[in-house]
N, CA, C and O atoms as a Tinker XYZ file with bonds, in Angstrom:
   328  protein
     1  N     11.051000   -7.819000    7.831000    73     2
     2  CA    11.792000   -6.839000    7.046000    64     1     3
     3  C     10.799000   -5.892000    6.366000    63     2     4     5
     4  O      9.805000   -6.325000    5.782000    81     3
     5  N     11.083000   -4.621000    6.455000    73     3     6
     6  CA    10.164000   -3.624000    5.931000    64     5     7
     7  C     10.690000   -3.054000    4.612000    63     6     8     9
     8  O     11.896000   -2.886000    4.430000    81     7
     9  N      9.775000   -2.766000    3.710000    73     7    10
    10  CA    10.135000   -2.192000    2.415000    64     9    11
    11  C     10.581000   -0.741000    2.586000    63    10    12    13
    12  O     10.364000   -0.136000    3.636000    81    11
    13  N     11.198000   -0.195000    1.556000    73    11    14
    14  CA    11.595000    1.216000    1.577000    64    13    15
    15  C     10.377000    2.102000    1.778000    63    14    16    17
    16  O     10.421000    3.067000    2.541000    81    15
    17  N      9.284000    1.772000    1.087000    73    15    18
    18  CA     8.064000    2.548000    1.248000    64    17    19
    19  C      7.571000    2.466000    2.685000    63    18    20    21
    20  O      7.177000    3.475000    3.269000    81    19
    21  N      7.592000    1.265000    3.255000    73    19    22
    22  CA     7.143000    1.075000    4.631000    64    21    23
    23  C      7.966000    1.885000    5.618000    63    22    24    25
    24  O      7.423000    2.468000    6.556000    81    23
    25  N      9.272000    1.921000    5.407000    73    23    26
    26  CA    10.133000    2.724000    6.282000    64    25    27
    27  C      9.779000    4.201000    6.162000    63    26    28    29
    28  O      9.735000    4.912000    7.166000    81    27
    29  N      9.524000    4.672000    4.930000    73    27    30
    30  CA     9.139000    6.068000    4.736000    64    29    31
    31  C      7.775000    6.318000    5.372000    63    30    32    33
    32  O      7.591000    7.304000    6.086000    81    31
    33  N      6.819000    5.426000    5.116000    73    31    34
    34  CA     5.453000    5.590000    5.602000    64    33    35
    35  C      5.423000    5.672000    7.125000    63    34    36    37
    36  O      4.747000    6.532000    7.688000    81    35
    37  N      6.141000    4.795000    7.780000    73    35    38
    38  CA     6.146000    4.755000    9.243000    64    37    39
    39  C      7.066000    5.808000    9.858000    63    38    40    41
    40  O      6.938000    6.127000   11.040000    81    39
    41  N      7.979000    6.342000    9.073000    73    39    42
    42  CA     8.952000    7.299000    9.594000    64    41    43
    43  C      8.717000    8.718000    9.120000    63    42    44    45
    44  O      7.842000    9.421000    9.627000    81    43
    45  N      9.510000    9.131000    8.138000    73    43    46
    46  CA     9.479000   10.515000    7.653000    64    45    47
    47  C      8.116000   10.906000    7.094000    63    46    48    49
    48  O      7.670000   12.035000    7.296000    81    47
    49  N      7.449000    9.993000    6.397000    73    47    50
    50  CA     6.133000   10.299000    5.843000    64    49    51
    51  C      5.123000   10.593000    6.928000    63    50    52    53
    52  O      4.375000   11.568000    6.852000    81    51
    53  N      5.108000    9.739000    7.941000    73    51    54
    54  CA     4.173000    9.923000    9.054000    64    53    55
    55  C      4.476000   11.218000    9.807000    63    54    56    57
    56  O      3.567000   11.945000   10.209000    81    55
    57  N      5.750000   11.489000    9.988000    73    55    58
    58  CA     6.158000   12.707000   10.693000    64    57    59
    59  C      5.734000   13.960000    9.925000    63    58    60    61
    60  O      5.261000   14.928000   10.521000    81    59
    61  N      5.904000   13.935000    8.613000    73    59    62
    62  CA     5.604000   15.113000    7.796000    64    61    63
    63  C      4.130000   15.246000    7.433000    63    62    64    65
    64  O      3.608000   16.358000    7.362000    81    63
    65  N      3.453000   14.118000    7.202000    73    63    66
    66  CA     2.106000   14.162000    6.638000    64    65    67
    67  C      1.064000   13.397000    7.446000    63    66    68    69
    68  O     -0.067000   13.226000    6.992000    81    67
    69  N      1.428000   12.944000    8.618000    73    67    70
    70  CA     0.541000   12.110000    9.421000    64    69    71
    71  C     -0.809000   12.721000    9.724000    63    70    72    73
    72  O     -1.771000   11.993000    9.969000    81    71
    73  N     -0.909000   14.043000    9.716000    73    71    74
    74  CA    -2.169000   14.718000   10.002000    64    73    75
    75  C     -3.022000   14.931000    8.754000    63    74    76    77
    76  O     -4.170000   15.365000    8.849000    81    75
    77  N     -2.461000   14.627000    7.587000    73    75    78
    78  CA    -3.174000   14.812000    6.317000    64    77    79
    79  C     -4.052000   13.582000    6.082000    63    78    80    81
    80  O     -3.560000   12.454000    6.092000    81    79
    81  N     -5.353000   13.802000    5.871000    73    79    82
    82  CA    -6.265000   12.660000    5.731000    64    81    83
    83  C     -5.884000   11.759000    4.559000    63    82    84    85
    84  O     -6.062000   10.543000    4.634000    81    83
    85  N     -5.364000   12.337000    3.481000    73    83    86
    86  CA    -4.947000   11.521000    2.329000    64    85    87
    87  C     -3.815000   10.568000    2.720000    63    86    88    89
    88  O     -3.736000    9.453000    2.203000    81    87
    89  N     -2.946000   11.002000    3.625000    73    87    90
    90  CA    -1.878000   10.123000    4.110000    64    89    91
    91  C     -2.473000    8.994000    4.944000    63    90    92    93
    92  O     -2.087000    7.836000    4.791000    81    91
    93  N     -3.398000    9.326000    5.810000    73    91    94
    94  CA    -4.013000    8.333000    6.683000    64    93    95
    95  C     -4.758000    7.264000    5.891000    63    94    96    97
    96  O     -4.839000    6.113000    6.320000    81    95
    97  N     -5.299000    7.639000    4.742000    73    95    98
    98  CA    -6.058000    6.702000    3.910000    64    97    99
    99  C     -5.170000    5.689000    3.187000    63    98   100   101
   100  O     -5.678000    4.734000    2.601000    81    99
   101  N     -3.875000    5.882000    3.221000    73    99   102
   102  CA    -2.938000    4.953000    2.579000    64   101   103
   103  C     -2.804000    3.666000    3.397000    63   102   104   105
   104  O     -2.534000    2.602000    2.841000    81   103
   105  N     -2.990000    3.761000    4.701000    73   103   106
   106  CA    -2.730000    2.633000    5.593000    64   105   107
   107  C     -3.464000    1.355000    5.235000    63   106   108   109
   108  O     -2.865000    0.280000    5.231000    81   107
   109  N     -4.742000    1.455000    4.936000    73   107   110
   110  CA    -5.537000    0.255000    4.666000    64   109   111
   111  C     -5.100000   -0.472000    3.395000    63   110   112   113
   112  O     -4.857000   -1.678000    3.447000    81   111
   113  N     -4.991000    0.218000    2.252000    73   111   114
   114  CA    -4.539000   -0.514000    1.070000    64   113   115
   115  C     -3.087000   -0.993000    1.175000    63   114   116   117
   116  O     -2.725000   -2.022000    0.602000    81   115
   117  N     -2.275000   -0.257000    1.894000    73   115   118
   118  CA    -0.878000   -0.683000    2.082000    64   117   119
   119  C     -0.825000   -1.994000    2.869000    63   118   120   121
   120  O     -0.093000   -2.914000    2.503000    81   119
   121  N     -1.599000   -2.075000    3.947000    73   119   122
   122  CA    -1.652000   -3.311000    4.731000    64   121   123
   123  C     -2.234000   -4.458000    3.903000    63   122   124   125
   124  O     -1.749000   -5.587000    3.974000    81   123
   125  N     -3.278000   -4.166000    3.117000    73   123   126
   126  CA    -3.892000   -5.191000    2.271000    64   125   127
   127  C     -2.913000   -5.699000    1.219000    63   126   128   129
   128  O     -2.907000   -6.885000    0.888000    81   127
   129  N     -2.090000   -4.802000    0.697000    73   127   130
   130  CA    -1.089000   -5.188000   -0.300000    64   129   131
   131  C     -0.134000   -6.233000    0.282000    63   130   132   133
   132  O      0.139000   -7.253000   -0.351000    81   131
   133  N      0.364000   -5.976000    1.476000    73   131   134
   134  CA     1.292000   -6.920000    2.105000    64   133   135
   135  C      0.612000   -8.229000    2.470000    63   134   136   137
   136  O      1.188000   -9.302000    2.290000    81   135
   137  N     -0.598000   -8.146000    2.976000    73   135   138
   138  CA    -1.334000   -9.356000    3.348000    64   137   139
   139  C     -1.589000  -10.230000    2.124000    63   138   140   141
   140  O     -1.424000  -11.449000    2.180000    81   139
   141  N     -1.988000   -9.609000    1.031000    73   139   142
   142  CA    -2.262000  -10.351000   -0.199000    64   141   143
   143  C     -0.992000  -10.945000   -0.783000    63   142   144   145
   144  O     -0.997000  -12.079000   -1.261000    81   143
   145  N      0.092000  -10.187000   -0.749000    73   143   146
   146  CA     1.373000  -10.708000   -1.258000    64   145   147
   147  C      1.804000  -11.934000   -0.460000    63   146   148   149
   148  O      2.289000  -12.910000   -1.033000    81   147
   149  N      1.630000  -11.889000    0.858000    73   147   150
   150  CA     1.962000  -13.066000    1.677000    64   149   151
   151  C      1.061000  -14.244000    1.318000    63   150   152   153
   152  O      1.509000  -15.391000    1.293000    81   151
   153  N     -0.209000  -13.957000    1.042000    73   151   154
   154  CA    -1.131000  -15.017000    0.641000    64   153   155
   155  C     -0.727000  -15.656000   -0.671000    63   154   156   157
   156  O     -0.836000  -16.871000   -0.836000    81   155
   157  N     -0.263000  -14.848000   -1.599000    73   155   158
   158  CA     0.204000  -15.379000   -2.887000    64   157   159
   159  C      1.412000  -16.270000   -2.673000    63   158   160   161
   160  O      1.495000  -17.362000   -3.235000    81   159
   161  N      2.356000  -15.799000   -1.856000    73   159   162
   162  CA     3.557000  -16.600000   -1.586000    64   161   163
   163  C      3.173000  -17.951000   -0.988000    63   162   164   165
   164  O      3.702000  -18.987000   -1.392000    81   163
   165  N      2.261000  -17.938000   -0.033000    73   163   166
   166  CA     1.822000  -19.186000    0.595000    64   165   167
   167  C      1.140000  -20.090000   -0.428000    63   166   168   169
   168  O      1.397000  -21.293000   -0.464000    81   167
   169  N      0.280000  -19.518000   -1.251000    73   167   170
   170  CA    -0.418000  -20.311000   -2.270000    64   169   171
   171  C      0.563000  -20.949000   -3.242000    63   170   172   173
   172  O      0.411000  -22.115000   -3.606000    81   171
   173  N      1.564000  -20.194000   -3.661000    73   171   174
   174  CA     2.574000  -20.732000   -4.586000    64   173   175
   175  C      3.365000  -21.852000   -3.906000    63   174   176   177
   176  O      3.612000  -22.898000   -4.506000    81   175
   177  N      3.757000  -21.626000   -2.657000    73   175   178
   178  CA     4.543000  -22.624000   -1.932000    64   177   179
   179  C      3.781000  -23.919000   -1.702000    63   178   180   181
   180  O      4.382000  -24.990000   -1.619000    81   179
   181  N      2.464000  -23.825000   -1.600000    73   179   182
   182  CA     1.661000  -25.025000   -1.350000    64   181   183
   183  C      1.062000  -25.610000   -2.630000    63   182   184   185
   184  O      0.316000  -26.588000   -2.579000    81   183
   185  N      1.388000  -25.012000   -3.771000    73   183   186
   186  CA     0.901000  -25.523000   -5.040000    64   185   187
   187  C     -0.538000  -25.158000   -5.370000    63   186   188   189
   188  O     -1.142000  -25.760000   -6.257000    81   187
   189  N     -1.090000  -24.182000   -4.666000    73   187   190
   190  CA    -2.475000  -23.760000   -4.900000    64   189   191
   191  C     -2.498000  -22.700000   -6.003000    63   190   192   193
   192  O     -2.694000  -21.514000   -5.740000    81   191
   193  N     -2.294000  -23.151000   -7.230000    73   191   194
   194  CA    -2.160000  -22.249000   -8.380000    64   193   195
   195  C     -3.374000  -21.353000   -8.571000    63   194   196   197
   196  O     -3.219000  -20.149000   -8.774000    81   195
   197  N     -4.572000  -21.910000   -8.510000    73   195   198
   198  CA    -5.789000  -21.117000   -8.716000    64   197   199
   199  C     -5.924000  -20.015000   -7.660000    63   198   200   201
   200  O     -6.327000  -18.892000   -7.962000    81   199
   201  N     -5.581000  -20.360000   -6.426000    73   199   202
   202  CA    -5.645000  -19.368000   -5.343000    64   201   203
   203  C     -4.601000  -18.268000   -5.562000    63   202   204   205
   204  O     -4.877000  -17.092000   -5.326000    81   203
   205  N     -3.422000  -18.647000   -6.007000    73   203   206
   206  CA    -2.379000  -17.655000   -6.290000    64   205   207
   207  C     -2.835000  -16.706000   -7.400000    63   206   208   209
   208  O     -2.613000  -15.498000   -7.320000    81   207
   209  N     -3.467000  -17.254000   -8.425000    73   207   210
   210  CA    -3.961000  -16.420000   -9.522000    64   209   211
   211  C     -5.079000  -15.489000   -9.059000    63   210   212   213
   212  O     -5.115000  -14.320000   -9.444000    81   211
   213  N     -5.986000  -16.002000   -8.238000    73   211   214
   214  CA    -7.076000  -15.175000   -7.716000    64   213   215
   215  C     -6.525000  -14.025000   -6.886000    63   214   216   217
   216  O     -6.947000  -12.877000   -7.024000    81   215
   217  N     -5.575000  -14.357000   -6.025000    73   215   218
   218  CA    -4.988000  -13.320000   -5.182000    64   217   219
   219  C     -4.131000  -12.353000   -6.005000    63   218   220   221
   220  O     -3.976000  -11.186000   -5.643000    81   219
   221  N     -3.581000  -12.846000   -7.107000    73   219   222
   222  CA    -2.835000  -11.953000   -8.006000    64   221   223
   223  C     -3.743000  -10.888000   -8.593000    63   222   224   225
   224  O     -3.343000   -9.734000   -8.742000    81   223
   225  N     -4.960000  -11.275000   -8.923000    73   223   226
   226  CA    -5.944000  -10.300000   -9.407000    64   225   227
   227  C     -6.292000   -9.296000   -8.313000    63   226   228   229
   228  O     -6.414000   -8.098000   -8.568000    81   227
   229  N     -6.450000   -9.803000   -7.090000    73   227   230
   230  CA    -6.708000   -8.918000   -5.956000    64   229   231
   231  C     -5.555000   -7.931000   -5.769000    63   230   232   233
   232  O     -5.762000   -6.745000   -5.512000    81   231
   233  N     -4.344000   -8.453000   -5.903000    73   231   234
   234  CA    -3.155000   -7.615000   -5.726000    64   233   235
   235  C     -3.132000   -6.473000   -6.737000    63   234   236   237
   236  O     -2.781000   -5.344000   -6.394000    81   235
   237  N     -3.499000   -6.760000   -7.962000    73   235   238
   238  CA    -3.539000   -5.711000   -8.996000    64   237   239
   239  C     -4.542000   -4.625000   -8.638000    63   238   240   241
   240  O     -4.264000   -3.438000   -8.806000    81   239
   241  N     -5.705000   -5.027000   -8.145000    73   239   242
   242  CA    -6.734000   -4.061000   -7.739000    64   241   243
   243  C     -6.243000   -3.217000   -6.565000    63   242   244   245
   244  O     -6.421000   -1.999000   -6.552000    81   243
   245  N     -5.629000   -3.863000   -5.586000    73   243   246
   246  CA    -5.125000   -3.148000   -4.405000    64   245   247
   247  C     -4.005000   -2.193000   -4.799000    63   246   248   249
   248  O     -3.923000   -1.077000   -4.286000    81   247
   249  N     -3.150000   -2.632000   -5.705000    73   247   250
   250  CA    -2.061000   -1.772000   -6.183000    64   249   251
   251  C     -2.627000   -0.492000   -6.799000    63   250   252   253
   252  O     -2.122000    0.600000   -6.539000    81   251
   253  N     -3.664000   -0.626000   -7.605000    73   251   254
   254  CA    -4.279000    0.550000   -8.228000    64   253   255
   255  C     -4.902000    1.467000   -7.170000    63   254   256   257
   256  O     -4.818000    2.691000   -7.275000    81   255
   257  N     -5.517000    0.874000   -6.167000    73   255   258
   258  CA    -6.097000    1.669000   -5.080000    64   257   259
   259  C     -5.009000    2.436000   -4.339000    63   258   260   261
   260  O     -5.172000    3.618000   -4.035000    81   259
   261  N     -3.901000    1.763000   -4.049000    73   259   262
   262  CA    -2.787000    2.407000   -3.345000    64   261   263
   263  C     -2.209000    3.548000   -4.179000    63   262   264   265
   264  O     -1.942000    4.630000   -3.656000    81   263
   265  N     -2.019000    3.308000   -5.465000    73   263   266
   266  CA    -1.490000    4.363000   -6.337000    64   265   267
   267  C     -2.442000    5.553000   -6.399000    63   266   268   269
   268  O     -1.997000    6.700000   -6.436000    81   267
   269  N     -3.728000    5.293000   -6.411000    73   267   270
   270  CA    -4.716000    6.363000   -6.393000    64   269   271
   271  C     -4.618000    7.181000   -5.103000    63   270   272   273
   272  O     -4.684000    8.410000   -5.131000    81   271
   273  N     -4.462000    6.493000   -3.985000    73   271   274
   274  CA    -4.318000    7.184000   -2.696000    64   273   275
   275  C     -3.039000    8.013000   -2.668000    63   274   276   277
   276  O     -3.018000    9.105000   -2.101000    81   275
   277  N     -1.987000    7.505000   -3.270000    73   275   278
   278  CA    -0.730000    8.270000   -3.326000    64   277   279
   279  C     -0.897000    9.510000   -4.203000    63   278   280   281
   280  O     -0.343000   10.566000   -3.899000    81   279
   281  N     -1.654000    9.384000   -5.283000    73   279   282
   282  CA    -1.952000   10.558000   -6.119000    64   281   283
   283  C     -2.728000   11.595000   -5.312000    63   282   284   285
   284  O     -2.454000   12.792000   -5.406000    81   283
   285  N     -3.695000   11.137000   -4.523000    73   283   286
   286  CA    -4.469000   12.043000   -3.680000    64   285   287
   287  C     -3.566000   12.739000   -2.660000    63   286   288   289
   288  O     -3.720000   13.932000   -2.400000    81   287
   289  N     -2.633000   11.997000   -2.091000    73   287   290
   290  CA    -1.686000   12.586000   -1.144000    64   289   291
   291  C     -0.824000   13.639000   -1.834000    63   290   292   293
   292  O     -0.605000   14.723000   -1.293000    81   291
   293  N     -0.349000   13.321000   -3.006000    73   291   294
   294  CA     0.465000   14.271000   -3.764000    64   293   295
   295  C     -0.303000   15.561000   -4.031000    63   294   296   297
   296  O      0.242000   16.656000   -3.890000    81   295
   297  N     -1.569000   15.428000   -4.417000    73   295   298
   298  CA    -2.403000   16.607000   -4.673000    64   297   299
   299  C     -2.620000   17.399000   -3.392000    63   298   300   301
   300  O     -2.569000   18.629000   -3.410000    81   299
   301  N     -2.863000   16.706000   -2.274000    73   299   302
   302  CA    -3.086000   17.389000   -0.997000    64   301   303
   303  C     -1.834000   18.153000   -0.552000    63   302   304   305
   304  O     -1.921000   19.266000   -0.035000    81   303
   305  N     -0.686000   17.539000   -0.760000    73   303   306
   306  CA     0.577000   18.201000   -0.397000    64   305   307
   307  C      0.788000   19.424000   -1.282000    63   306   308   309
   308  O      1.210000   20.478000   -0.808000    81   307
   309  N      0.496000   19.275000   -2.560000    73   307   310
   310  CA     0.637000   20.392000   -3.491000    64   309   311
   311  C     -0.254000   21.556000   -3.112000    63   310   312   313
   312  O      0.160000   22.710000   -3.221000    81   311
   313  N     -1.466000   21.278000   -2.669000    73   311   314
   314  CA    -2.405000   22.328000   -2.266000    64   313   315
   315  C     -1.911000   23.044000   -1.009000    63   314   316   317
   316  O     -2.073000   24.257000   -0.873000    81   315
   317  N     -1.309000   22.285000   -0.093000    73   315   318
   318  CA    -0.807000   22.902000    1.147000    64   317   319
   319  C      0.390000   23.814000    0.875000    63   318   320   321
   320  O      0.602000   24.796000    1.586000    81   319
   321  N      1.164000   23.488000   -0.148000    73   319   322
   322  CA     2.354000   24.268000   -0.450000    64   321   323
   323  C      2.026000   25.538000   -1.201000    63   322   324   325
   324  O      2.833000   26.468000   -1.220000    81   323
   325  N      0.868000   25.601000   -1.818000    73   323   326
   326  CA     0.481000   26.799000   -2.590000    64   325   327
   327  C     -0.192000   27.833000   -1.731000    63   326   328
   328  O     -0.576000   28.892000   -2.226000    81   327
């Protein structure tokens, strides 16, 4: 199951902004976000509390990176429209 963001990223976002380098740079942190979230879920399910906490810290860092990339995309789109 794909998130709303994932549907936009793979669909309308890619169609509209796929050639913009700032859009292309979103892919890596977005994939890392999902991979880390799955790791946290697995750690919680198996009782690996310390691992879940460590990955939670990673998730926060990745989230900030993704938000930064989205800000860069927003700025790039704004520049193209002007």
